[in-house]
């Protein structure tokens, strides 16, 4: 009986590790990474995952072994002990060191992605000249491009909904704003998530490395229609970006003749 | 019984119980309440004594007539008038040409663009068909008609007989897909009904959380169209589904295919026509104290002709859309503040804040300031605050041009007086479009408008409120 119970306990880490090993094959792992900093985020995730996995496996194996070895029938009654200063020092110090290690190891990545002083400056887009203003509202995404003058907030701004078109292999900086409540701009493939706060204009940057259409979802419960806030980010080549902007401009200044049916 | 085996038994029972309850959850068919069309509150209204204003037998007559004309939520269907049958016209199939059991509302190029979009939308099933992996084709429950057609196609050809001809047929099923009204009603049920209600009355369960309220289709009035006051075109409804209505809870539904969105437009039109016929029948009864089948057919045919003719009123601007200049903005400001011509300020306020004197009344007793106007749906309505830069009908120049020229259906926003030329209206468009971005314009003398594009920092100085 003791063997059965300890084997059942041992099955937990074995099955756990097995599902992680199989995750890629089963497509239950992360979506592909298509942003320049996504690899670092995944690296941090894996770092923590390995630390936790190591602890988990060791704990579970110990548990299984103890259940086997100290079965009630074969052992003496357990002795009561009162505290151990040494032991407490150890189990406080080790997690503390581990947590500090995690905290320090992520600082560089966080600063690179989120600190404004580290935002791309030399490219076509910067905090002063963002590619677009992204407006989140209940329950829709809207994208406002600066138009010909390159300045947002002027009459020639172009506006579109649902689909955020950006060029590939370019540092893209945009401004994130909310019209009503807190929303969150989340593109899983970019490993990018940023809350939009009403009354704040938050600059965000990313660099997409592969063309395609990726889901843009709201990652902050924003009301009953939260699930409807699904848009997309379309990453296109520089030439196609130009064509699409020109088409958007033509549609924007349309005289209404093309609207058939 | 030994303690270990007892606990083992309990554990085994737990596992069996848990898997059994999971099984229950997945196997049980989801309970789907049957939905019905009901008569509108106006039709069912009662006098203060509790007597129905429209007698119950007449109400039953109206409900029966509406079901005959438009079917039920599970089987929505336009009734065919005799002259339609003779000429081969069928409103239930907008994708087929007139005279060939269709209503011919799509041109060849429209149909080609629907097919291109279907190829994009159904790329995964089409990929499986191309690879001959027919069993991997999955169809969403949003398209029950396609699911049935696909099942029928698979059933009629045995797996070993599936040749290239079958493959072409299978692909065509997806590429040429256009939802039936019943299929669109299913899509409506899942995505629109919770706000717009089963009859399109704008009274679904989530409607009460919304400000502004969802559109009530039943009067045939839609605010943001390109045809001015009156019945809209299909393209107007399509644009709303495609773009959403900014500043409201109506999102963009571009996630769906163009064919699906067009199907939703068909269904919204059915609901809207149903509501219009209902109103018309109740009005006829109030006048004549009786309802005949002739009245029903006349109302139906009259309502359809309104929809059919909507496209004739499309407002386009001949020529290229002018860009704003300091002069046009200054001219727009002049007109905006001129009580004798455009007179915008009397409602929208001298600063465009939507606080004009004539849009509000003060209650003489309580001193409370209340909106002076009601819209066609009987709700209080206040003028748009133009300084938020949120224009529900679109912020494109042509959208603002149409709003000013045509007014807004169902609201006190009037058509522009005929004394205003197209240039005047463009000047107003330029001024209104600039208000949200450069609030200093409303105070500064007109000649200050020269420093265009130089003040990005003023943008957003006034956070939007709802």
XYZ file of C-alpha atoms in Angstrom:
727
model
C 0.000 0.000 0.000
C 2.828 2.402 0.898
C 4.351 1.676 -2.508
C 1.076 2.482 -4.278
C 0.658 5.812 -2.493
C 4.231 6.882 -3.063
C 3.998 5.926 -6.751
C 0.816 7.994 -7.082
C 2.644 10.959 -5.580
C 5.619 10.332 -7.843
C 3.290 10.337 -10.862
C 2.504 14.025 -10.265
C 6.007 15.389 -11.111
C 6.465 12.837 -13.897
C 3.172 13.751 -15.601
C 3.844 17.449 -14.934
C 7.273 17.402 -16.586
C 5.962 15.242 -19.436
C 3.184 17.731 -20.326
C 5.780 20.510 -20.494
C 8.046 18.440 -22.719
C 5.108 17.621 -25.013
C 3.698 21.167 -25.005
C 5.322 22.186 -28.277
C 4.050 19.120 -30.056
C 0.514 19.615 -28.719
C 0.528 23.358 -29.536
C -0.216 24.206 -25.927
C 2.957 26.263 -25.518
C 3.354 29.949 -26.316
C 2.392 31.333 -29.713
C 5.351 32.115 -31.966
C 7.467 35.098 -30.991
C 7.665 37.819 -33.639
C 9.058 40.778 -31.714
C 12.647 41.816 -31.151
C 12.368 41.661 -27.367
C 10.087 38.605 -27.175
C 13.073 36.270 -26.862
C 14.245 37.999 -23.695
C 10.769 37.803 -22.177
C 10.599 34.097 -23.010
C 14.104 33.700 -21.520
C 12.927 35.237 -18.248
C 9.852 33.066 -18.267
C 11.984 29.958 -18.820
C 14.411 30.999 -16.082
C 11.602 31.156 -13.537
C 10.008 28.031 -14.954
C 13.246 26.023 -14.517
C 13.733 27.283 -10.970
C 10.176 26.409 -10.030
C 10.344 23.087 -11.871
C 13.527 22.087 -10.022
C 11.949 22.910 -6.643
C 8.727 21.166 -7.598
C 10.443 17.943 -8.676
C 12.701 17.820 -5.615
C 9.761 18.426 -3.246
C 7.553 15.842 -4.915
C 10.281 13.187 -4.974
C 11.000 13.810 -1.271
C 7.299 13.544 -0.510
C 6.994 10.250 -2.353
C 10.118 8.898 -0.671
C 8.968 9.934 2.828
C 5.544 8.373 2.323
C 7.298 5.164 1.325
C 9.938 5.169 4.049
C 7.951 6.436 7.035
C 4.786 4.422 6.585
C 2.816 4.384 9.905
C 3.029 0.599 10.257
C 6.773 0.268 9.793
C 8.008 3.334 11.706
C 8.030 4.472 15.255
C 5.787 7.241 16.318
C 7.166 10.631 15.177
C 9.019 12.693 17.776
C 7.966 16.275 18.481
C 10.618 18.949 18.047
C 10.395 22.604 18.836
C 11.955 24.907 16.224
C 15.376 24.972 14.685
C 17.074 28.314 14.285
C 19.492 26.982 11.703
C 16.753 25.408 9.592
C 14.656 28.573 9.630
C 17.663 30.633 8.574
C 18.194 28.308 5.626
C 14.605 28.273 4.405
C 14.391 32.031 4.650
C 17.752 32.782 3.069
C 17.435 30.486 0.037
C 14.062 31.861 -1.214
C 15.261 35.399 -0.455
C 18.345 34.900 -2.600
C 16.242 33.265 -5.324
C 13.742 36.131 -5.361
C 16.497 38.751 -5.417
C 18.155 36.881 -8.276
C 14.891 36.909 -10.255
C 14.301 40.573 -9.461
C 17.776 41.656 -10.602
C 17.870 39.458 -13.677
C 14.696 40.989 -15.166
C 15.596 44.640 -14.543
C 17.527 45.141 -17.740
C 14.794 43.689 -19.951
C 12.075 45.658 -18.205
C 14.036 48.895 -18.511
C 14.711 48.242 -22.178
C 11.046 47.702 -23.005
C 9.259 50.078 -20.660
C 11.585 52.962 -19.715
C 11.034 55.997 -21.869
C 14.697 56.976 -21.851
C 15.492 53.677 -23.589
C 12.839 54.064 -26.299
C 14.045 53.970 -29.910
C 15.108 57.463 -30.951
C 16.962 57.234 -34.231
C 14.368 55.529 -36.413
C 11.362 56.899 -38.224
C 9.262 56.818 -35.070
C 9.968 58.109 -31.586
C 8.051 59.249 -28.535
C 7.844 62.716 -30.114
C 6.807 61.328 -33.506
C 4.773 58.190 -32.861
C 3.423 56.118 -35.740
C -0.114 56.411 -34.383
C -2.296 57.039 -31.424
C -4.112 53.897 -30.293
C -7.429 54.559 -28.595
C -9.045 51.866 -26.499
C -12.695 52.275 -25.653
C -15.578 50.117 -24.563
C -15.395 47.918 -26.679
C -13.262 48.777 -29.632
C -9.778 49.699 -30.793
C -9.174 52.754 -32.955
C -5.942 53.820 -34.590
C -5.179 57.382 -35.512
C -2.264 58.008 -37.874
C -0.765 61.491 -38.130
C -1.339 61.963 -41.860
C 0.936 63.880 -44.222
C 2.274 66.451 -41.748
C 3.533 63.720 -39.389
C 1.937 65.465 -36.412
C -0.866 63.890 -34.429
C -3.836 65.969 -33.453
C -4.227 67.920 -36.657
C -7.061 67.934 -39.158
C -5.338 65.636 -41.638
C -5.130 62.729 -39.167
C -6.366 59.446 -40.584
C -8.407 57.134 -38.442
C -9.158 53.451 -38.766
C -10.674 50.807 -36.567
C -10.054 47.165 -35.773
C -6.747 46.712 -37.594
C -3.434 48.332 -36.618
C -1.125 48.331 -39.631
C 2.604 48.621 -38.866
C 5.784 48.075 -40.897
C 8.000 45.050 -40.271
C 11.585 45.309 -38.898
C 10.998 48.876 -37.773
C 10.998 50.283 -34.272
C 7.385 51.283 -33.900
C 6.423 53.739 -31.162
C 2.775 54.488 -30.545
C 0.782 56.322 -27.943
C -1.811 54.387 -26.012
C -4.889 56.127 -24.679
C -8.233 55.146 -23.247
C -11.536 56.908 -23.682
C -13.334 55.452 -20.685
C -11.984 52.762 -18.343
C -8.754 50.784 -17.988
C -8.004 48.583 -20.986
C -4.870 46.667 -21.865
C -3.143 46.411 -25.234
C -2.020 42.789 -25.537
C -0.453 41.088 -28.533
C 0.653 37.613 -27.396
C 2.965 37.128 -30.404
C 4.839 40.332 -29.507
C 5.026 39.403 -25.789
C 3.711 42.919 -25.274
C 1.104 43.999 -22.773
C 0.450 47.555 -21.670
C -2.474 48.971 -19.733
C -4.279 51.986 -21.155
C -5.381 54.401 -18.454
C -8.023 57.063 -18.945
C -6.415 60.479 -18.785
C -2.919 59.162 -19.508
C -1.033 59.016 -22.778
C 1.328 56.071 -22.530
C 4.069 55.574 -25.114
C 4.692 51.951 -26.122
C 7.190 50.480 -28.545
C 7.871 47.195 -30.291
C 9.700 45.890 -33.302
C 7.910 43.168 -35.231
C 10.225 40.740 -37.009
C 7.798 38.856 -39.245
C 4.937 39.935 -41.491
C 1.498 38.575 -40.735
C -1.726 39.294 -38.918
C -1.697 38.885 -35.142
C -4.511 39.061 -32.617
C -4.812 42.204 -30.544
C -6.917 41.639 -27.465
C -7.875 43.616 -24.401
C -6.237 42.034 -21.371
C -7.980 44.025 -18.659
C -11.584 43.220 -17.813
C -13.244 46.420 -18.998
C -16.962 45.710 -18.834
C -19.586 43.323 -20.114
C -18.328 43.533 -23.694
C -14.654 42.864 -22.832
C -14.645 39.734 -25.010
C -15.676 41.833 -28.010
C -12.500 43.916 -27.847
C -10.607 41.774 -30.311
C -8.739 43.523 -33.082
C -5.618 42.672 -34.991
C -2.159 43.978 -35.752
C -1.132 43.600 -39.382
C 2.630 43.614 -39.860
C 3.511 44.424 -43.457
C 6.586 45.267 -45.502
C 7.660 48.901 -45.733
C 6.310 49.195 -49.303
C 2.963 47.675 -48.405
C 2.745 49.991 -45.411
C 3.106 52.943 -47.766
C 0.434 51.555 -50.129
C -1.933 50.889 -47.276
C -1.462 54.368 -45.837
C -2.084 55.848 -49.275
C -5.269 53.768 -49.606
C -6.377 54.875 -46.152
C -5.757 58.483 -47.134
C -7.716 58.094 -50.358
C -10.606 56.547 -48.425
C -10.373 59.311 -45.845
C -10.642 62.116 -48.371
C -13.207 60.266 -50.472
C -16.033 62.334 -51.908
C -18.434 59.467 -51.250
C -18.744 58.245 -54.818
C -17.124 54.877 -54.238
C -19.690 53.834 -51.654
C -21.760 51.609 -53.867
C -24.344 48.904 -53.400
C -12.032 -2.491 6.473
C -8.446 -1.336 6.793
C -7.910 2.396 6.859
C -5.655 2.478 3.764
C -8.075 0.617 1.578
C -10.926 2.800 2.821
C -9.096 5.977 1.831
C -8.150 4.357 -1.467
C -11.810 3.594 -2.098
C -12.749 7.214 -1.351
C -10.058 8.472 -3.753
C -11.256 6.127 -6.497
C -14.858 7.220 -5.981
C -13.795 10.878 -6.216
C -12.021 10.256 -9.530
C -14.971 8.341 -10.974
C -17.403 10.996 -9.717
C -15.356 13.856 -11.135
C -15.007 12.297 -14.579
C -18.695 11.407 -14.608
C -19.714 14.986 -13.843
C -17.374 16.274 -16.575
C -19.033 13.871 -18.953
C -22.422 15.223 -17.932
C -21.347 18.769 -18.637
C -20.037 18.133 -22.117
C -22.731 15.743 -23.274
C -25.741 17.687 -22.157
C -27.087 19.790 -25.020
C -26.973 23.483 -24.128
C -30.400 24.726 -23.171
C -31.424 27.176 -25.874
C -34.470 29.180 -25.048
C -36.756 29.635 -28.023
C -37.060 33.309 -28.930
C -40.129 34.921 -30.377
C -40.868 38.217 -32.019
C -43.171 40.298 -29.846
C -45.210 43.356 -30.691
C -43.710 46.696 -29.723
C -44.646 48.472 -26.516
C -46.438 51.135 -28.542
C -48.738 48.506 -30.044
C -49.385 46.889 -26.680
C -49.944 50.219 -24.877
C -52.928 50.479 -22.585
C -55.093 53.374 -21.517
C -54.817 54.605 -17.890
C -57.780 52.311 -17.084
C -55.836 49.291 -18.292
C -57.770 48.908 -21.551
C -55.541 48.071 -24.537
C -55.537 50.955 -27.028
C -55.357 48.459 -29.871
C -57.929 45.708 -29.191
C -56.389 42.330 -28.454
C -57.915 40.669 -31.524
C -56.375 43.364 -33.736
C -53.047 42.871 -31.966
C -53.296 39.159 -32.759
C -54.118 40.051 -36.354
C -51.051 42.327 -36.559
C -48.804 39.668 -35.004
C -50.130 37.059 -37.437
C -49.649 39.345 -40.416
C -46.080 40.131 -39.353
C -45.313 36.433 -39.017
C -46.727 35.828 -42.474
C -44.617 38.670 -43.937
C -41.359 38.136 -42.051
C -41.438 34.658 -40.481
C -40.119 33.830 -37.036
C -36.640 34.248 -35.472
C -35.897 30.602 -36.295
C -37.243 30.914 -39.852
C -37.062 34.528 -40.933
C -38.333 34.934 -44.460
C -39.693 37.734 -46.621
C -43.120 36.988 -48.061
C -43.182 37.335 -51.840
C -45.758 39.680 -53.311
C -47.560 38.394 -56.404
C -45.841 40.837 -58.722
C -42.464 39.824 -57.252
C -43.196 36.170 -58.007
C -44.115 37.024 -61.589
C -40.968 39.023 -62.195
C -38.670 36.515 -60.417
C -37.802 38.991 -57.685
C -36.980 37.470 -54.278
C -35.801 39.559 -51.340
C -34.593 36.438 -49.524
C -31.657 35.981 -51.893
C -29.874 39.316 -52.352
C -26.882 37.630 -53.999
C -28.884 36.412 -57.031
C -29.842 38.736 -59.876
C -33.274 40.242 -60.241
C -35.508 38.083 -62.417
C -33.606 34.994 -61.326
C -35.183 34.491 -57.879
C -32.964 37.140 -56.286
C -33.081 40.815 -55.429
C -29.970 41.663 -57.441
C -28.405 43.939 -54.856
C -24.821 43.042 -55.684
C -22.934 43.902 -58.824
C -20.532 41.417 -60.409
C -17.591 43.155 -58.758
C -19.335 43.159 -55.347
C -19.828 39.399 -55.650
C -16.194 38.945 -56.698
C -15.030 40.869 -53.635
C -17.289 38.746 -51.406
C -15.679 35.627 -52.932
C -12.164 36.979 -52.320
C -13.083 37.732 -48.741
C -14.593 34.260 -48.276
C -11.341 32.733 -49.542
C -9.534 34.702 -46.827
C -12.070 33.971 -44.101
C -12.314 30.235 -44.862
C -8.588 29.793 -45.591
C -8.213 26.938 -43.083
C -11.067 24.749 -44.362
C -10.006 25.546 -47.942
C -6.466 24.423 -47.090
C -7.796 21.112 -45.775
C -9.947 20.647 -48.883
C -6.958 21.359 -51.116
C -4.989 18.692 -49.225
C -7.903 16.266 -49.536
C -8.307 16.111 -45.733
C -12.077 16.505 -45.850
C -12.622 15.134 -42.352
C -10.539 17.966 -40.869
C -12.829 20.690 -42.209
C -14.525 22.387 -39.283
C -17.308 24.953 -39.627
C -18.319 27.334 -36.891
C -21.825 27.211 -35.451
C -22.236 30.783 -36.728
C -22.935 29.282 -40.158
C -25.472 26.492 -39.570
C -26.505 26.585 -43.242
C -22.921 25.988 -44.364
C -22.564 23.164 -41.833
C -25.643 21.481 -43.291
C -24.578 22.024 -46.898
C -21.144 20.582 -46.128
C -22.602 17.545 -44.357
C -24.924 16.966 -47.314
C -22.039 17.197 -49.777
C -19.974 14.690 -47.782
C -22.948 12.357 -47.487
C -23.707 12.255 -51.191
C -20.193 11.255 -52.272
C -18.454 8.228 -50.796
C -14.842 8.898 -49.670
C -13.351 6.766 -52.476
C -15.291 8.719 -55.135
C -13.981 12.145 -54.094
C -12.199 13.262 -57.238
C -11.107 16.669 -58.500
C -14.641 17.530 -59.473
C -15.725 16.959 -55.902
C -12.842 19.088 -54.684
C -13.916 21.972 -56.907
C -17.496 21.637 -55.681
C -16.314 21.592 -52.064
C -14.234 24.739 -52.566
C -17.071 26.543 -54.324
C -19.310 25.858 -51.349
C -17.018 28.005 -49.199
C -15.916 30.604 -51.728
C -19.480 31.347 -52.902
C -20.915 31.244 -49.392
C -23.593 33.784 -48.649
C -25.571 33.212 -45.452
C -29.296 32.572 -45.535
C -31.528 34.795 -43.445
C -31.884 31.984 -40.886
C -28.110 31.724 -40.599
C -27.761 35.477 -40.195
C -30.477 35.366 -37.541
C -28.295 32.877 -35.659
C -25.298 35.214 -35.923
C -27.497 38.109 -34.817
C -28.706 36.038 -31.890
C -25.150 35.431 -30.714
C -23.632 38.863 -31.252
C -26.305 41.554 -31.602
C -29.417 40.425 -29.764
C -28.074 41.077 -26.281
C -28.145 44.816 -26.984
C -30.512 45.253 -29.920
C -33.164 42.776 -28.759
C -34.934 39.992 -30.656
C -37.038 42.414 -32.716
C -34.294 45.035 -33.077
C -36.041 47.244 -30.539
C -32.760 48.253 -28.890
C -34.030 46.629 -25.706
C -31.841 43.555 -25.217
C -30.667 42.580 -21.732
C -27.360 44.509 -21.900
C -28.992 47.634 -23.367
C -29.705 49.138 -19.974
C -25.974 49.380 -19.211
C -25.387 51.571 -22.224
C -25.287 55.272 -22.847
C -26.084 56.022 -25.630
C -28.734 53.345 -25.962
C -28.537 50.805 -28.795
C -30.394 51.671 -31.988
C -34.064 50.739 -32.193
C -34.476 49.624 -35.820
C -38.249 49.438 -35.792
C -38.887 52.938 -37.098
C -36.586 52.456 -40.056
C -34.576 55.448 -38.841
C -30.810 55.112 -38.674
C -28.779 58.140 -37.673
C -25.485 57.830 -39.485
C -26.107 57.324 -43.173
C -25.065 58.861 -46.444
C -28.636 59.422 -47.595
C -29.909 61.970 -45.127
C -33.126 61.652 -43.204
C -35.143 58.572 -44.087
C -34.495 54.942 -44.834
C -30.821 53.984 -45.235
C -29.083 51.989 -47.915
C -27.591 48.548 -47.276
C -24.124 50.113 -47.634
C -24.861 52.496 -44.737
C -25.678 49.628 -42.407
C -22.661 47.700 -43.678
C -20.361 50.595 -42.885
C -21.638 50.740 -39.297
C -20.983 46.999 -38.823
C -17.577 47.269 -40.461
C -16.342 50.417 -38.718
C -18.354 50.436 -35.506
C -19.674 53.672 -34.048
C -16.951 55.518 -32.224
C -17.943 56.931 -28.857
C -20.617 54.265 -28.354
C -20.661 50.606 -27.364
C -21.153 49.533 -30.990
C -17.850 47.854 -31.915
C -16.405 47.004 -35.296
C -17.393 43.510 -36.467
C -14.705 43.265 -39.137
C -13.671 39.946 -37.616
C -16.510 38.391 -39.620
C -16.404 37.879 -43.349
C -17.966 40.411 -45.688
C -20.593 37.833 -46.654
C -21.535 37.385 -43.001
C -21.733 41.137 -42.431
C -23.908 41.509 -45.512
C -26.105 38.722 -44.166
C -26.444 40.646 -40.908
C -27.405 43.731 -42.899
C -30.131 41.655 -44.598
C -31.437 40.508 -41.244
C -31.339 43.986 -39.692
C -33.269 45.203 -42.711
C -35.842 42.458 -42.164
C -36.244 43.473 -38.516
C -36.439 47.123 -39.454
C -39.057 46.485 -42.154
C -41.013 44.354 -39.695
C -41.091 47.227 -37.209
C -42.037 49.729 -39.912
C -44.927 47.550 -41.131
C -46.108 47.102 -37.545
C -46.185 50.856 -36.958
C -47.897 51.421 -40.251
C -50.597 48.815 -39.475
C -51.261 50.293 -36.043
C -51.512 53.772 -37.591
C -53.912 52.476 -40.248
C -56.069 50.866 -37.591
C -56.152 54.081 -35.561
C -57.401 55.896 -38.656
C -59.826 53.405 -40.129
C -60.809 51.333 -37.079
C -60.243 48.192 -39.132
C -57.445 46.228 -40.798
C -57.818 44.333 -44.026
C -55.367 42.045 -45.784
C -55.136 44.743 -48.446
C -53.785 47.135 -45.788
C -51.150 44.586 -44.833
C -49.923 44.108 -48.402
C -50.005 47.865 -49.035
C -47.956 48.578 -45.895
C -45.438 45.884 -46.807
C -45.041 47.063 -50.356
C -44.790 50.697 -49.228
C -42.080 49.903 -46.673
C -40.069 47.936 -49.243
C -40.254 50.773 -51.746
C -38.724 53.073 -49.128
C -35.743 50.740 -48.761
C -35.528 50.180 -52.489
C -35.367 53.887 -53.220
C -32.901 54.781 -50.465
C -29.906 54.616 -52.795
C -31.323 57.402 -54.957
C -30.684 59.892 -52.191
C -26.973 59.126 -51.807
C -25.142 62.381 -51.143
C -21.818 62.645 -52.930
C -19.664 65.664 -53.530
C -18.761 66.275 -57.166
C -15.068 66.991 -57.277
C -12.129 66.653 -54.963
C -12.598 67.125 -51.239
C -11.030 70.498 -50.377
C -8.347 70.620 -47.692
C -8.636 73.078 -44.845
C -6.951 76.452 -45.227
C -6.753 79.218 -42.632
C -9.326 81.107 -44.709
C -11.810 78.227 -44.878
C -11.477 77.647 -41.124
C -12.098 81.336 -40.439
C -15.069 81.323 -42.814
C -16.436 78.226 -41.039
C -16.148 79.994 -37.722
C -18.080 82.952 -39.058
C -20.894 80.722 -40.333
C -20.925 78.677 -37.132
C -21.560 81.820 -35.115
C -23.971 83.416 -37.595
C -27.559 83.235 -36.346
C -28.869 84.113 -39.813
C -27.195 81.335 -41.824
C -25.815 78.110 -40.281
C -26.757 79.038 -36.718
C -24.787 76.080 -35.272
C -23.975 77.881 -32.026
C -27.574 78.122 -30.880
C -27.471 74.406 -30.003
C -23.775 73.483 -30.075
C -22.760 76.556 -28.107
C -20.491 79.427 -29.110
C -17.456 77.327 -28.153
C -18.768 74.094 -29.624
C -19.214 72.550 -26.206
C -22.734 71.318 -26.896
C -24.204 73.780 -24.415
C -26.090 76.173 -26.699
C -28.937 78.120 -25.175
C -31.737 76.696 -27.317
C -30.891 73.059 -26.573
C -31.794 73.353 -22.902
C -34.728 74.592 -20.850
C -34.851 75.576 -17.220
C -37.674 74.162 -15.191
C -39.396 77.259 -13.763
C -40.280 75.472 -10.512
C -37.177 73.484 -9.586
C -34.680 75.583 -11.539
C -33.276 72.347 -12.998
C -31.702 72.617 -16.458
C -33.022 69.925 -18.793
C -32.510 69.045 -22.464
C -35.074 70.862 -24.571
C -35.365 68.237 -27.309
C -36.279 64.608 -27.603
C -35.207 62.315 -30.427
C -37.621 60.192 -32.494
C -37.271 57.379 -29.988
C -38.545 59.595 -27.171
C -35.242 59.996 -25.309
C -33.757 63.278 -24.150
C -31.105 64.435 -26.557
C -28.308 66.948 -26.133
C -26.160 68.472 -28.876
C -22.750 66.906 -29.538
C -19.824 68.507 -27.748
C -17.664 69.143 -30.795
C -14.525 69.643 -28.752
C -14.160 65.966 -27.866
C -13.368 65.161 -31.480
C -15.674 62.131 -31.296
C -17.987 62.028 -34.276
C -20.181 58.955 -34.165
C -21.002 59.011 -37.837
C -17.310 59.181 -38.748
C -14.644 61.881 -38.674
C -13.843 61.814 -42.397
C -14.493 65.136 -44.141
C -17.243 63.584 -46.277
C -18.920 62.186 -43.141
C -19.033 65.622 -41.510
C -20.179 67.112 -44.820
C -23.096 64.673 -44.907
C -23.991 65.302 -41.249
C -24.137 69.065 -41.828
C -25.759 68.990 -45.252
C -28.381 66.302 -44.494
C -28.810 66.679 -40.763
C -29.144 63.559 -38.635
C -32.206 61.348 -38.986
C -34.316 60.999 -35.870
C -32.720 63.982 -34.117
C -33.267 67.747 -33.985
C -30.096 68.282 -36.070
C -31.652 69.897 -39.164
C -30.693 69.830 -42.805
C -28.456 72.718 -43.765
C -30.427 75.730 -45.025
C -30.394 75.940 -48.808
C -28.639 79.317 -48.590
C -25.424 77.490 -47.657
C -23.285 76.542 -50.658
C -21.082 73.441 -50.779
C -18.082 75.689 -50.061
C -19.829 77.042 -46.969
C -20.457 73.517 -45.734
C -16.824 72.556 -46.349
C -15.799 75.631 -44.363
C -17.988 74.417 -41.502
C -16.482 70.921 -41.812
C -12.987 72.406 -41.547
C -13.887 74.543 -38.570
C -15.700 71.742 -36.711
C -12.899 69.287 -37.478
C -10.405 71.729 -35.999
C -12.348 72.508 -32.819
C -11.240 69.458 -30.895
C -7.626 69.910 -31.897
C -7.121 73.599 -31.444
C -9.512 74.866 -28.773
C -7.827 78.268 -28.773
C -9.481 78.907 -32.155
C -12.803 79.557 -30.515
C -11.365 82.461 -28.555
C -8.690 83.786 -30.840
C -9.498 86.298 -33.569
C -9.958 84.616 -36.913
C -6.605 85.746 -38.384
C -4.726 83.666 -35.780
C -5.690 80.572 -37.706
C -2.493 80.880 -39.775
C -0.301 78.756 -37.525
C -1.866 75.500 -38.677
C -0.252 72.222 -37.510
C 1.880 74.006 -34.953
C 0.109 73.102 -31.769
C 0.203 69.384 -31.107
C 0.608 70.024 -27.388
C -2.922 71.323 -27.067
C -4.287 68.039 -28.320
C -6.004 66.054 -25.634
C -5.909 68.886 -23.158
C -9.506 68.073 -22.533
C -10.001 64.417 -21.666
C -13.066 62.832 -23.170
C -15.914 62.123 -20.805
C -18.989 60.058 -21.350
